[in-house]
Short mmCIF file of C-alpha atoms in Angstrom, two decimals:
data_model
loop_
_atom_site.label_atom_id
_atom_site.label_comp_id
_atom_site.label_asym_id
_atom_site.label_seq_id
_atom_site.Cartn_x
_atom_site.Cartn_y
_atom_site.Cartn_z
CA MET B 70 0.21 0.23 0.26
CA GLU B 71 1.38 3.21 -1.30
CA ILE B 72 0.41 6.46 1.70
CA GLY B 73 0.45 10.12 0.83
CA ILE B 74 -1.56 13.25 1.04
CA ASP B 75 -3.70 15.65 -0.52
CA SER B 76 -3.81 19.38 -0.54
CA PHE B 77 -6.23 21.72 -1.56
CA ALA B 78 -3.63 24.66 -0.01
CA ALA B 79 -6.55 25.49 1.80
CA PHE B 80 -5.68 29.67 2.72
CA LEU B 81 -5.58 30.44 6.30
CA PRO B 82 -6.98 34.00 6.00
CA LYS B 83 -6.20 34.81 9.61
CA SER B 84 -3.53 33.66 12.44
CA GLU B 85 -4.60 33.40 15.95
CA ASP B 86 -3.35 36.91 16.53
CA GLY B 87 -5.69 38.84 14.08
CA THR B 88 -2.94 39.48 11.56
CA VAL B 89 -3.84 38.75 7.25
CA VAL B 90 -1.41 35.74 6.48
CA PRO B 91 0.80 35.94 2.63
CA ALA B 92 -0.53 34.02 0.26
CA SER B 93 3.11 33.75 -0.60
CA LYS B 94 3.85 32.34 2.82
CA ARG B 95 1.01 29.64 2.69
CA MET B 96 2.23 28.55 -0.58
CA GLU B 97 5.62 28.42 0.46
CA ALA B 98 4.87 26.23 3.66
CA LEU B 99 2.71 23.98 1.35
CA LEU B 100 6.12 23.33 -0.24
CA ALA B 101 8.12 22.75 2.89
CA GLU B 102 5.32 20.28 3.57
CA VAL B 103 5.83 18.36 0.36
CA GLU B 104 9.55 18.06 0.55
CA THR B 105 8.73 17.02 4.62
CA ALA B 106 6.64 14.31 2.99
CA ASP B 107 9.02 13.00 0.72
CA ARG B 108 11.78 13.34 3.31
CA VAL B 109 10.08 11.39 5.83
CA GLY B 110 9.49 8.41 3.00
CA LEU B 111 5.72 8.96 2.22
CA ASP B 112 4.63 7.85 -1.26
CA ALA B 113 2.62 10.59 -3.05
CA PHE B 114 1.25 13.84 -2.30
CA GLY B 115 -1.29 15.40 -4.79
CA ILE B 116 -3.08 19.19 -5.38
CA GLY B 117 -6.44 19.75 -5.77
CA GLU B 118 -7.77 21.95 -7.80
CA HIS B 119 -10.13 24.73 -7.05
CA HIS B 120 -11.42 27.77 -8.38
CA ARG B 121 -12.68 29.77 -5.44
CA GLU B 122 -11.76 31.96 -2.72
CA GLY B 123 -9.87 30.35 0.29
CA PHE B 124 -7.77 27.93 -2.17
CA LEU B 125 -4.24 28.27 -4.12
CA ASP B 126 -4.39 25.75 -5.75
CA SER B 127 -6.07 26.54 -9.52
CA ALA B 128 -3.31 25.85 -11.00
CA PRO B 129 -1.81 22.78 -9.38
CA ALA B 130 0.27 21.81 -12.05
CA VAL B 131 2.79 25.15 -11.67
CA ILE B 132 2.61 24.16 -7.59
CA LEU B 133 3.55 20.12 -8.56
CA ALA B 134 5.99 21.81 -10.72
CA ALA B 135 7.87 23.75 -8.09
CA ALA B 136 7.16 20.77 -5.80
CA ALA B 137 9.43 18.42 -8.46
CA ALA B 138 11.70 20.64 -8.44
CA ARG B 139 12.37 20.46 -4.39
CA THR B 140 11.82 16.68 -3.76
CA LYS B 141 13.97 12.96 -5.16
CA ASN B 142 11.07 10.36 -4.58
CA ILE B 143 7.77 11.50 -4.03
CA ARG B 144 5.28 10.72 -6.82
CA LEU B 145 3.29 14.30 -7.66
CA ASN B 146 -0.59 13.89 -8.92
CA SER B 147 -3.15 15.95 -9.64
CA ALA B 148 -6.31 15.26 -6.66
CA VAL B 149 -8.45 15.64 -8.95
CA THR B 150 -7.66 17.74 -12.37
CA VAL B 151 -11.13 19.13 -13.15
CA LEU B 152 -11.18 17.82 -16.85
CA SER B 153 -14.29 18.69 -17.85
CA ALA B 154 -13.37 22.24 -18.15
CA ALA B 155 -9.63 22.29 -19.58
CA ASP B 156 -7.45 21.27 -22.15
CA PRO B 157 -6.22 17.84 -22.81
CA VAL B 158 -3.86 19.05 -24.96
CA ARG B 159 -2.66 21.42 -22.37
CA VAL B 160 -3.36 19.12 -19.66
CA PHE B 161 -1.12 16.45 -21.34
CA GLN B 162 1.66 18.61 -21.86
CA ASP B 163 1.62 20.38 -18.26
CA PHE B 164 2.05 16.59 -16.71
CA ALA B 165 4.27 15.58 -19.49
CA THR B 166 6.69 18.17 -18.47
CA ILE B 167 6.09 17.44 -14.49
CA ASP B 168 7.20 14.50 -15.12
CA LEU B 169 10.45 15.40 -16.74
CA ILE B 170 11.35 17.58 -13.87
CA SER B 171 10.55 15.84 -11.42
CA ASN B 172 12.37 12.47 -13.51
CA GLY B 173 8.95 10.36 -13.43
CA ARG B 174 6.96 10.61 -10.99
CA ALA B 175 3.89 12.75 -11.96
CA GLU B 176 0.85 11.17 -11.94
CA ILE B 177 -2.60 12.91 -13.17
CA VAL B 178 -5.78 11.89 -11.82
CA ALA B 179 -8.87 13.45 -13.35
CA GLY B 180 -12.10 13.91 -12.69
CA ARG B 181 -15.24 16.42 -12.72
CA GLY B 182 -15.01 18.57 -9.43
CA SER B 183 -17.00 18.94 -6.69
CA PHE B 184 -17.24 22.58 -7.25
CA THR B 185 -18.00 24.30 -10.34
CA GLU B 186 -16.85 27.39 -10.79
CA ALA B 187 -14.68 26.18 -13.52
CA TYR B 188 -17.05 25.02 -15.95
CA PRO B 189 -18.38 29.09 -16.49
CA LEU B 190 -15.22 30.78 -15.73
CA PHE B 191 -13.88 28.64 -18.61
CA GLY B 192 -16.78 29.00 -21.15
CA PHE B 193 -18.47 25.67 -20.39
CA ALA B 194 -22.23 24.18 -19.58
CA LEU B 195 -23.08 22.54 -16.63
CA GLN B 196 -25.66 20.86 -18.59
CA ASP B 197 -22.96 19.46 -21.08
CA TYR B 198 -20.88 18.15 -17.25
CA ASP B 199 -20.97 14.38 -17.93
CA ALA B 200 -20.17 14.35 -21.49
CA LEU B 201 -17.81 17.31 -21.31
CA PHE B 202 -15.61 14.54 -19.49
CA ALA B 203 -16.10 11.82 -21.65
CA GLU B 204 -14.66 13.13 -24.48
CA LYS B 205 -12.20 14.41 -22.75
CA LEU B 206 -10.78 11.19 -20.73
CA ASP B 207 -11.10 9.52 -24.11
CA LEU B 208 -8.66 12.32 -25.91
CA LEU B 209 -6.25 12.48 -22.36
CA ILE B 210 -5.90 8.12 -23.03
CA LYS B 211 -5.48 9.14 -26.48
CA LEU B 212 -3.18 11.88 -25.75
CA ARG B 213 -1.12 9.41 -23.38
CA ASP B 214 -1.06 6.21 -25.68
CA ASN B 215 0.05 8.23 -29.06
CA THR B 216 2.44 11.13 -30.17
CA HIS B 217 0.43 11.54 -33.30
CA VAL B 218 -3.28 12.08 -32.58
CA THR B 219 -6.48 12.23 -34.88
CA TRP B 220 -9.39 13.20 -33.23
CA LYS B 221 -12.42 14.79 -33.38
CA GLY B 222 -15.23 15.67 -30.66
CA ARG B 223 -18.08 17.68 -29.71
CA PHE B 224 -16.04 20.54 -27.41
CA ARG B 225 -12.96 20.81 -28.23
CA PRO B 226 -11.68 21.70 -32.02
CA ALA B 227 -9.91 18.31 -34.18
CA LEU B 228 -6.72 17.38 -34.13
CA THR B 229 -5.41 16.03 -37.77
CA GLY B 230 -2.57 14.07 -36.66
CA GLN B 231 -0.20 16.71 -35.37
CA GLY B 232 2.25 16.07 -32.38
CA VAL B 233 1.79 16.47 -28.66
CA TYR B 234 4.89 17.06 -27.12
CA PRO B 235 6.85 17.04 -24.70
CA ARG B 236 6.32 13.27 -24.18
CA PRO B 237 7.25 12.34 -20.64
CA VAL B 238 9.59 10.11 -18.96
CA GLN B 239 7.27 7.66 -18.29
CA ALA B 240 6.74 5.58 -21.33
CA LYS B 241 2.56 5.43 -19.59
CA LEU B 242 1.95 8.13 -17.79
CA PRO B 243 -0.16 7.39 -15.05
CA ILE B 244 -4.21 8.31 -15.24
CA TRP B 245 -6.33 7.59 -12.96
CA LEU B 246 -10.05 8.42 -12.54
CA GLY B 247 -11.55 10.37 -9.54
CA VAL B 248 -14.61 9.40 -8.46
CA GLY B 249 -16.98 9.83 -5.96
CA GLY B 250 -20.56 7.71 -4.73
CA THR B 251 -21.87 7.41 -8.47
CA PRO B 252 -22.44 4.14 -9.69
CA GLU B 253 -21.53 5.23 -13.32
CA SER B 254 -17.78 6.28 -12.53
CA PHE B 255 -16.68 3.47 -11.43
CA VAL B 256 -18.33 1.33 -14.14
CA ARG B 257 -16.25 4.00 -16.78
CA ALA B 258 -13.40 3.12 -15.26
CA GLY B 259 -13.48 -0.70 -14.72
CA THR B 260 -14.33 -0.09 -18.19
CA LEU B 261 -11.49 1.44 -18.99
CA GLY B 262 -8.65 -0.41 -17.01
CA LEU B 263 -7.83 2.89 -15.03
CA PRO B 264 -6.69 2.89 -11.84
CA LEU B 265 -9.35 4.43 -9.56
CA MET B 266 -9.41 7.42 -6.90
CA ILE B 267 -12.18 6.94 -4.41
CA ALA B 268 -12.88 10.51 -2.46
CA ILE B 269 -14.57 8.88 0.21
CA ILE B 270 -15.36 12.53 3.13
CA GLY B 271 -17.73 11.08 5.33
CA GLY B 272 -20.08 8.25 5.73
CA SER B 273 -18.24 4.36 6.18
CA PHE B 274 -15.78 2.31 4.24
CA ALA B 275 -17.75 -0.43 4.33
CA ARG B 276 -20.68 1.34 2.04
CA PHE B 277 -18.38 2.15 -1.13
CA ARG B 278 -17.53 -1.88 -0.82
CA PRO B 279 -20.31 -2.32 -3.85
CA LEU B 280 -18.88 0.42 -5.88
CA VAL B 281 -16.20 -1.53 -6.02
CA ASP B 282 -16.79 -5.02 -7.10
CA LEU B 283 -18.99 -2.95 -9.40
CA TYR B 284 -15.17 -1.34 -10.66
CA TYR B 285 -13.92 -4.60 -10.69
CA GLU B 286 -17.15 -6.03 -12.33
CA ALA B 287 -16.76 -3.95 -15.36
CA GLY B 288 -13.09 -4.31 -15.38
CA ARG B 289 -13.58 -8.30 -15.92
CA ARG B 290 -15.96 -7.90 -18.50
CA ALA B 291 -13.59 -5.36 -20.84
CA GLY B 292 -10.98 -7.87 -20.41
CA HIS B 293 -8.67 -6.34 -18.02
CA GLY B 294 -6.85 -8.54 -15.72
CA ARG B 295 -7.66 -7.89 -11.79
CA ASP B 296 -3.97 -6.88 -11.77
CA ALA B 297 -4.25 -4.01 -14.15
CA LEU B 298 -6.85 -2.50 -11.36
CA LYS B 299 -6.51 -1.04 -8.61
CA ILE B 300 -8.41 1.26 -5.93
CA ALA B 301 -6.92 4.79 -4.21
CA ILE B 302 -8.93 6.52 -1.14
CA HIS B 303 -8.82 9.57 -0.62
CA ALA B 304 -10.08 10.29 3.00
CA MET B 305 -10.07 13.48 5.83
CA GLY B 306 -6.54 12.12 7.79
CA PHE B 307 -5.17 14.13 10.44
CA VAL B 308 -1.72 12.14 12.79
CA GLY B 309 -1.89 13.76 16.25
CA ASP B 310 0.25 12.54 19.58
CA THR B 311 -3.43 11.83 21.03
CA ASP B 312 -6.40 10.92 19.31
CA GLU B 313 -7.39 14.14 21.23
CA ILE B 314 -5.30 16.07 20.13
CA ALA B 315 -5.32 15.25 16.46
CA ARG B 316 -9.45 15.28 17.04
CA ASP B 317 -9.08 18.85 18.60
CA ALA B 318 -6.51 20.09 15.59
CA PHE B 319 -8.46 19.17 12.83
CA TYR B 320 -12.12 20.02 13.81
CA PRO B 321 -12.05 23.86 13.87
CA GLY B 322 -10.91 24.24 9.93
CA TRP B 323 -13.34 21.20 8.89
CA ALA B 324 -16.31 22.30 10.48
CA ARG B 325 -15.55 25.91 9.02
CA VAL B 326 -15.20 24.57 5.31
CA MET B 327 -18.22 22.13 6.40
CA ASN B 328 -20.58 24.81 7.26
CA GLU B 329 -19.25 27.29 4.47
CA ILE B 330 -20.47 24.39 1.75
CA GLY B 331 -23.12 23.48 3.82
CA ALA B 332 -24.54 27.28 3.59
CA GLU B 333 -24.04 26.90 0.08
CA ARG B 334 -25.60 23.59 -0.71
CA GLY B 335 -28.82 23.31 2.17
CA PHE B 336 -27.28 21.33 4.17
CA PRO B 337 -27.52 20.95 8.08
CA PRO B 338 -24.62 22.82 10.12
CA ALA B 339 -21.83 20.38 10.81
CA SER B 340 -21.49 19.32 14.81
CA ARG B 341 -18.60 18.35 16.68
CA ALA B 342 -20.82 15.29 17.45
CA GLN B 343 -20.37 14.58 13.67
CA PHE B 344 -17.07 14.93 13.73
CA ASP B 345 -16.26 12.83 16.39
CA ALA B 346 -18.38 9.37 14.92
CA MET B 347 -16.54 10.10 11.24
CA CYS B 348 -13.23 9.59 13.30
CA GLY B 349 -14.51 6.90 15.69
CA PRO B 350 -14.76 3.16 14.46
CA GLU B 351 -16.77 2.69 12.25
CA GLY B 352 -16.25 6.27 10.13
CA ALA B 353 -14.28 7.29 7.50
CA PHE B 354 -11.86 9.90 8.97
CA LEU B 355 -8.18 8.75 10.02
CA ILE B 356 -7.31 11.49 12.52
CA GLY B 357 -6.49 10.38 16.01
CA SER B 358 -2.92 9.36 17.30
CA PRO B 359 -0.20 6.52 15.56
CA GLN B 360 -2.19 4.06 16.35
CA THR B 361 -5.80 4.57 15.88
CA VAL B 362 -5.05 6.03 12.38
CA ARG B 363 -2.92 2.40 11.72
CA ASP B 364 -6.11 0.43 12.67
CA LYS B 365 -7.83 2.29 10.58
CA MET B 366 -5.95 2.04 7.85
CA LEU B 367 -5.97 -2.23 8.13
CA ALA B 368 -9.78 -2.11 8.34
CA ALA B 369 -9.95 -0.23 5.48
CA ASN B 370 -7.74 -2.07 3.29
CA ARG B 371 -9.50 -5.33 4.78
CA THR B 372 -13.22 -3.99 3.70
CA MET B 373 -12.42 -2.87 0.45
CA GLY B 374 -10.93 -6.38 -0.29
CA GLY B 375 -7.08 -4.44 -0.89
CA ILE B 376 -5.92 -1.09 -1.49
CA SER B 377 -2.75 0.09 -3.35
CA ARG B 378 -3.10 4.14 -1.94
CA ILE B 379 -4.56 6.14 0.77
CA THR B 380 -4.21 9.84 0.81
CA PHE B 381 -4.87 11.98 3.39
CA GLN B 382 -6.89 15.39 3.27
CA MET B 383 -5.26 17.61 5.58
CA SER B 384 -5.62 20.65 4.63
CA THR B 385 -8.67 21.15 5.49
CA ALA B 386 -7.91 21.92 9.02
CA MET B 387 -6.53 24.93 7.95
CA LEU B 388 -3.59 24.50 10.34
CA GLU B 389 -0.56 26.46 10.88
CA THR B 390 2.25 24.65 8.69
CA GLU B 391 4.21 23.80 11.94
CA ARG B 392 1.06 21.52 13.47
CA MET B 393 1.04 20.08 9.33
CA GLN B 394 4.14 19.91 9.57
CA ARG B 395 4.21 18.00 12.66
CA SER B 396 1.02 15.75 11.05
CA ILE B 397 3.52 14.46 8.37
CA GLU B 398 6.52 13.74 10.11
CA LEU B 399 4.00 11.29 12.08
CA LEU B 400 2.67 9.82 8.73
CA GLY B 401 5.82 9.11 7.91
CA SER B 402 7.30 7.73 11.15
CA GLU B 403 4.84 6.39 13.35
CA VAL B 404 2.08 5.16 11.29
CA ALA B 405 3.52 4.12 7.03
CA PRO B 406 6.15 2.04 8.68
CA HIS B 407 3.99 -0.23 10.66
CA VAL B 408 1.40 -0.59 8.29
CA ARG B 409 4.12 -1.44 5.34
CA ALA B 410 4.72 -4.10 7.69
CA GLU B 411 1.64 -5.83 8.72
CA LEU B 412 1.17 -5.86 4.45
CA GLY B 413 4.65 -7.56 4.62
CA VAL B 414 5.99 -4.26 2.23
CA ASP B 415 9.35 -3.89 3.55
CA GLN B 416 9.55 -0.25 1.65
CA ARG B 417 7.91 2.25 -0.41
CA ASP B 418 5.72 -0.37 -3.16
#
């Protein structure tokens, strides 16, 4: 099992003494967090994509390129690339360039995004939500597999055999399909034989098992061997010296983000009781002491029938970098080695 971190570059608007925190300082702290994750032996670091106030990740490829120049081993991925509102040619070129800078460590996690700001911002209609994604994913895969592409679609000018450069270090630049809870998305990933990144931001891991089974069955029917299919889990996660320290650190930022989103979508206010339940044995939050987090990761692995990667969404906590750094160090030193040993993995795999 690979173990990593995903960040939405959540922006701390004010520090505890009321002074404004410059965005440049938050960006520098984010890159330092990637460096720490690399140093402590984590496997992957992902940067999300948002086009709204409160986040600094509207250009994730630029952040990942900067991270690539400052790291040596860690794999670098989007989390997710909002492919429906992007040009697949430019996405491929950006990540092929990151692959060159990192010497073969770039990955694309393609998805439709959980927010909709990107669609009007880049001139796309929400009514084409799924058609945009299906068409652009098809083109992105073709670009990954071929230097010269002949292709025609509804939403982008045709390609007539032009070469698309640069080509990456990796012979086949990894493309994951990022999904929420829509069965059709799991079937699509299985049919295409793409690895699956599942965003689990609430509920339990167990409720996703039927969808994972659907993914494997779709892959089998499409002729893909089980070893070609793999799943990853993206979940709220944070490691503290104790369960109480971890929960108390994460809750305020999480509640703020959930209440802001909930106000937009008509959800009831988030509560500490709800949060604590999600941190409990049946919940999908990987938040607690190293022992608690290790146990929950191994339980999730059993529930899902094997997980190739788990990534921790830490930035929702919106904490200052010192506490983020501490959590990353605990994940790398106190969690990852024990999980790998339990699963019979002696090194990053």
